[in-house]
C-alpha cells in the first residue's frame, strides 16, 4: 500500500525532505520501522509516495539497479536519535546527489 506525500516548500534539500518523511512516519503509523521505500518522480526525483520496506520486498528484489540506499538521521517520537535507512527507487536509475 502506498501513501502519498507532499513536498514541504520550506525545506531546501532532498535530504531534509527525506528526514521529514521519516520523522513523520515514526511519529504516526510506524514508530519502530526505520527503513522505507521512497518512490521518486522521474523528472525532478522528488518522492511521490513511500511504503514500509517489508511491504515492498519484491520491488527491491526485482528492480535492484534502480535502488539507492541512503542513511538519514532522525528522531523517534520519544526523542531518541537514530539513523534510518531509506531506499530510493527511481525510474531512471540511482539518484545523482543527496
Short mmCIF file of N, CA and C in Angstrom, two decimals:
data_model
loop_
_atom_site.label_atom_id
_atom_site.label_comp_id
_atom_site.label_asym_id
_atom_site.label_seq_id
_atom_site.Cartn_x
_atom_site.Cartn_y
_atom_site.Cartn_z
N UNK A 1 0.84 -1.19 0.00
CA UNK A 1 0.00 0.00 0.00
C UNK A 1 0.88 1.24 0.00
N UNK A 2 0.57 2.18 -0.88
CA UNK A 2 1.35 3.41 -0.98
C UNK A 2 0.65 4.55 -0.24
N UNK A 3 1.46 5.49 0.23
CA UNK A 3 0.94 6.65 0.92
C UNK A 3 1.49 7.90 0.24
N UNK A 4 0.62 8.76 -0.23
CA UNK A 4 1.08 9.97 -0.90
C UNK A 4 1.65 10.95 0.09
N UNK A 5 2.69 11.66 -0.34
CA UNK A 5 3.28 12.70 0.50
C UNK A 5 3.41 13.95 -0.36
N UNK A 6 3.41 15.08 0.28
CA UNK A 6 3.54 16.35 -0.43
C UNK A 6 4.82 17.02 0.01
N UNK A 7 5.60 17.50 -0.93
CA UNK A 7 6.89 18.11 -0.60
C UNK A 7 6.69 19.43 0.13
N UNK A 8 7.22 19.56 1.35
CA UNK A 8 7.12 20.83 2.08
C UNK A 8 7.96 21.89 1.38
N UNK A 9 7.38 23.03 1.09
CA UNK A 9 8.09 24.09 0.37
C UNK A 9 9.19 24.74 1.20
N UNK A 10 9.12 24.63 2.53
CA UNK A 10 10.11 25.29 3.39
C UNK A 10 11.43 24.53 3.47
N UNK A 11 11.47 23.30 2.98
CA UNK A 11 12.70 22.53 3.07
C UNK A 11 13.55 22.75 1.82
N UNK A 12 14.86 22.90 2.02
CA UNK A 12 15.73 23.29 0.91
C UNK A 12 16.47 22.14 0.25
N UNK A 13 16.51 21.01 0.89
CA UNK A 13 17.25 19.92 0.28
C UNK A 13 16.45 18.63 0.34
N UNK A 14 16.76 17.72 -0.57
CA UNK A 14 16.08 16.43 -0.57
C UNK A 14 16.35 15.67 0.72
N UNK A 15 17.57 15.83 1.25
CA UNK A 15 17.90 15.11 2.48
C UNK A 15 16.99 15.56 3.63
N UNK A 16 16.77 16.87 3.73
CA UNK A 16 15.85 17.37 4.75
C UNK A 16 14.44 16.84 4.52
N UNK A 17 14.06 16.76 3.26
CA UNK A 17 12.74 16.25 2.93
C UNK A 17 12.59 14.79 3.34
N UNK A 18 13.59 13.99 3.02
CA UNK A 18 13.54 12.58 3.41
C UNK A 18 13.49 12.44 4.93
N UNK A 19 14.31 13.24 5.61
CA UNK A 19 14.31 13.19 7.08
C UNK A 19 12.94 13.56 7.63
N UNK A 20 12.27 14.52 6.99
CA UNK A 20 10.94 14.92 7.47
C UNK A 20 9.93 13.79 7.27
N UNK A 21 10.07 13.04 6.17
CA UNK A 21 9.17 11.91 5.94
C UNK A 21 9.39 10.83 6.99
N UNK A 22 10.67 10.55 7.27
CA UNK A 22 11.00 9.55 8.29
C UNK A 22 10.44 9.99 9.64
N UNK A 23 10.65 11.25 10.01
CA UNK A 23 10.16 11.75 11.29
C UNK A 23 8.64 11.68 11.36
N UNK A 24 7.97 12.04 10.27
CA UNK A 24 6.50 12.00 10.22
C UNK A 24 6.02 10.57 10.40
N UNK A 25 6.63 9.64 9.68
CA UNK A 25 6.19 8.27 9.75
C UNK A 25 6.44 7.67 11.12
N UNK A 26 7.58 8.02 11.73
CA UNK A 26 7.90 7.48 13.05
C UNK A 26 6.97 8.04 14.12
N UNK A 27 6.49 9.26 13.90
CA UNK A 27 5.61 9.85 14.90
C UNK A 27 4.17 9.37 14.77
N UNK A 28 3.87 8.65 13.67
CA UNK A 28 2.49 8.22 13.45
C UNK A 28 2.38 6.71 13.29
N UNK A 29 2.20 6.24 12.04
CA UNK A 29 1.84 4.84 11.86
C UNK A 29 2.92 3.80 12.18
N UNK A 30 4.19 4.09 11.84
CA UNK A 30 5.21 3.07 12.01
C UNK A 30 6.32 3.54 12.94
N UNK A 31 6.10 3.51 14.25
CA UNK A 31 7.10 4.03 15.19
C UNK A 31 8.36 3.19 15.31
N UNK A 32 8.37 1.93 14.88
CA UNK A 32 9.58 1.15 15.01
C UNK A 32 10.10 0.54 13.72
N UNK A 33 9.76 1.09 12.58
CA UNK A 33 10.32 0.60 11.31
C UNK A 33 11.20 1.71 10.71
N UNK A 34 12.53 1.61 10.87
CA UNK A 34 13.40 2.70 10.41
C UNK A 34 13.87 2.57 8.97
N UNK A 35 13.10 1.88 8.14
CA UNK A 35 13.53 1.72 6.75
C UNK A 35 12.31 1.83 5.84
N UNK A 36 12.44 2.63 4.80
CA UNK A 36 11.30 2.90 3.94
C UNK A 36 11.70 2.88 2.47
N UNK A 37 10.74 2.56 1.62
CA UNK A 37 10.90 2.69 0.19
C UNK A 37 10.31 4.05 -0.20
N UNK A 38 11.07 4.84 -0.92
CA UNK A 38 10.55 6.10 -1.42
C UNK A 38 10.57 6.04 -2.94
N UNK A 39 9.43 6.22 -3.55
CA UNK A 39 9.35 6.18 -5.00
C UNK A 39 9.50 7.60 -5.52
N UNK A 40 10.51 7.80 -6.36
CA UNK A 40 10.84 9.16 -6.81
C UNK A 40 10.23 9.48 -8.17
N UNK A 41 9.99 10.75 -8.36
CA UNK A 41 9.50 11.25 -9.63
C UNK A 41 10.63 11.25 -10.65
N UNK A 42 10.36 10.81 -11.87
CA UNK A 42 11.41 10.68 -12.90
C UNK A 42 12.05 12.02 -13.25
N UNK A 43 11.28 13.08 -13.28
CA UNK A 43 11.78 14.38 -13.74
C UNK A 43 12.64 15.07 -12.69
N UNK A 44 12.08 15.36 -11.52
CA UNK A 44 12.84 16.11 -10.52
C UNK A 44 13.31 15.24 -9.36
N UNK A 45 13.05 13.93 -9.42
CA UNK A 45 13.46 12.98 -8.40
C UNK A 45 12.87 13.29 -7.02
N UNK A 46 11.78 14.04 -6.98
CA UNK A 46 11.12 14.31 -5.71
C UNK A 46 10.22 13.12 -5.37
N UNK A 47 10.26 12.63 -4.14
CA UNK A 47 9.42 11.47 -3.78
C UNK A 47 7.94 11.78 -3.97
N UNK A 48 7.22 10.80 -4.46
CA UNK A 48 5.78 10.96 -4.63
C UNK A 48 5.00 10.03 -3.72
N UNK A 49 5.62 8.97 -3.25
CA UNK A 49 4.95 8.06 -2.33
C UNK A 49 5.99 7.20 -1.62
N UNK A 50 5.58 6.53 -0.56
CA UNK A 50 6.51 5.68 0.18
C UNK A 50 5.75 4.56 0.86
N UNK A 51 6.48 3.54 1.26
CA UNK A 51 5.85 2.43 1.97
C UNK A 51 6.90 1.74 2.83
N UNK A 52 6.51 1.02 3.87
CA UNK A 52 7.46 0.24 4.66
C UNK A 52 8.14 -0.80 3.79
N UNK A 53 9.40 -1.06 4.05
CA UNK A 53 10.18 -1.96 3.20
C UNK A 53 9.60 -3.35 3.08
N UNK A 54 9.12 -3.92 4.18
CA UNK A 54 8.65 -5.31 4.10
C UNK A 54 7.41 -5.44 3.21
N UNK A 55 6.70 -4.35 2.99
CA UNK A 55 5.55 -4.39 2.09
C UNK A 55 5.98 -4.29 0.63
N UNK A 56 7.26 -4.05 0.38
CA UNK A 56 7.73 -3.86 -0.99
C UNK A 56 8.97 -4.67 -1.28
N UNK A 57 9.09 -5.83 -0.64
CA UNK A 57 10.29 -6.65 -0.80
C UNK A 57 10.53 -7.04 -2.25
N UNK A 58 9.46 -7.36 -2.96
CA UNK A 58 9.60 -7.78 -4.35
C UNK A 58 10.14 -6.66 -5.23
N UNK A 59 9.88 -5.40 -4.88
CA UNK A 59 10.41 -4.29 -5.67
C UNK A 59 11.93 -4.27 -5.60
N UNK A 60 12.47 -4.36 -4.39
CA UNK A 60 13.92 -4.37 -4.23
C UNK A 60 14.56 -5.59 -4.87
N UNK A 61 13.85 -6.70 -4.82
CA UNK A 61 14.40 -7.94 -5.37
C UNK A 61 14.47 -7.90 -6.89
N UNK A 62 13.47 -7.31 -7.51
CA UNK A 62 13.38 -7.32 -8.97
C UNK A 62 13.91 -6.06 -9.66
N UNK A 63 14.02 -4.97 -8.92
CA UNK A 63 14.46 -3.71 -9.54
C UNK A 63 15.70 -3.14 -8.88
N UNK A 64 16.59 -4.01 -8.39
CA UNK A 64 17.75 -3.55 -7.64
C UNK A 64 18.64 -2.52 -8.36
N UNK A 65 18.75 -2.53 -9.70
CA UNK A 65 19.58 -1.50 -10.35
C UNK A 65 19.02 -0.09 -10.16
N UNK A 66 17.76 -0.01 -9.77
CA UNK A 66 17.12 1.29 -9.64
C UNK A 66 16.99 1.75 -8.18
N UNK A 67 17.77 1.11 -7.28
CA UNK A 67 17.66 1.47 -5.88
C UNK A 67 18.90 2.20 -5.37
N UNK A 68 18.69 3.14 -4.52
CA UNK A 68 19.78 3.80 -3.80
C UNK A 68 19.43 3.75 -2.32
N UNK A 69 20.35 3.28 -1.49
CA UNK A 69 20.10 3.19 -0.05
C UNK A 69 20.82 4.33 0.64
N UNK A 70 20.07 5.15 1.35
CA UNK A 70 20.63 6.36 1.95
C UNK A 70 20.33 6.42 3.44
N UNK A 71 21.33 6.72 4.26
CA UNK A 71 21.08 6.89 5.69
C UNK A 71 20.58 8.30 5.99
N UNK A 72 19.64 8.42 6.89
CA UNK A 72 19.11 9.72 7.30
C UNK A 72 19.01 9.76 8.81
N UNK A 73 19.58 10.79 9.41
CA UNK A 73 19.48 10.94 10.86
C UNK A 73 18.10 11.49 11.20
N UNK A 74 17.50 10.95 12.25
CA UNK A 74 16.18 11.39 12.63
C UNK A 74 15.96 11.09 14.11
N UNK A 75 14.81 11.50 14.61
CA UNK A 75 14.45 11.24 15.99
C UNK A 75 13.11 10.52 16.04
N UNK A 76 12.98 9.59 16.97
CA UNK A 76 11.71 8.90 17.13
C UNK A 76 10.75 9.83 17.87
N UNK A 77 9.49 9.40 17.97
CA UNK A 77 8.52 10.25 18.66
C UNK A 77 8.86 10.42 20.13
N UNK A 78 9.70 9.51 20.67
CA UNK A 78 10.14 9.65 22.06
C UNK A 78 11.37 10.54 22.18
N UNK A 79 11.87 11.05 21.05
CA UNK A 79 13.03 11.94 21.08
C UNK A 79 14.37 11.23 21.00
N UNK A 80 14.36 9.93 20.68
CA UNK A 80 15.60 9.16 20.58
C UNK A 80 16.20 9.35 19.19
N UNK A 81 17.47 9.79 19.14
CA UNK A 81 18.14 9.98 17.86
C UNK A 81 18.55 8.63 17.28
N UNK A 82 18.41 8.49 15.98
CA UNK A 82 18.82 7.26 15.32
C UNK A 82 19.06 7.54 13.84
N UNK A 83 19.68 6.60 13.17
CA UNK A 83 19.87 6.72 11.74
C UNK A 83 18.92 5.75 11.04
N UNK A 84 18.03 6.31 10.25
CA UNK A 84 17.09 5.47 9.50
C UNK A 84 17.67 5.23 8.12
N UNK A 85 17.31 4.11 7.54
CA UNK A 85 17.79 3.78 6.21
C UNK A 85 16.61 3.91 5.25
N UNK A 86 16.78 4.78 4.25
CA UNK A 86 15.73 4.92 3.26
C UNK A 86 16.23 4.39 1.93
N UNK A 87 15.35 3.79 1.19
CA UNK A 87 15.70 3.20 -0.09
C UNK A 87 14.95 3.99 -1.17
N UNK A 88 15.71 4.65 -2.02
CA UNK A 88 15.11 5.49 -3.04
C UNK A 88 15.00 4.69 -4.33
N UNK A 89 13.80 4.59 -4.82
CA UNK A 89 13.54 3.88 -6.07
C UNK A 89 13.20 4.90 -7.14
N UNK A 90 14.01 4.96 -8.20
CA UNK A 90 13.73 5.89 -9.28
C UNK A 90 13.48 5.12 -10.56
N UNK A 91 12.80 5.75 -11.48
CA UNK A 91 12.54 5.11 -12.76
C UNK A 91 13.67 5.36 -13.75
N UNK A 92 14.68 6.13 -13.32
CA UNK A 92 15.78 6.45 -14.24
C UNK A 92 17.13 6.10 -13.61
N UNK A 93 17.15 5.20 -12.65
CA UNK A 93 18.40 4.78 -12.05
C UNK A 93 18.66 5.42 -10.70
N UNK A 94 19.89 5.34 -10.22
CA UNK A 94 20.23 5.87 -8.91
C UNK A 94 20.15 7.39 -8.89
N UNK A 95 19.87 7.92 -7.73
CA UNK A 95 19.80 9.36 -7.59
C UNK A 95 21.20 9.95 -7.75
N UNK A 96 21.28 11.13 -8.34
CA UNK A 96 22.57 11.77 -8.57
C UNK A 96 23.21 12.27 -7.29
N UNK A 97 22.47 13.02 -6.49
CA UNK A 97 23.02 13.60 -5.27
C UNK A 97 22.00 13.52 -4.15
N UNK A 98 22.51 13.66 -2.94
CA UNK A 98 21.63 13.72 -1.77
C UNK A 98 22.28 14.64 -0.75
#
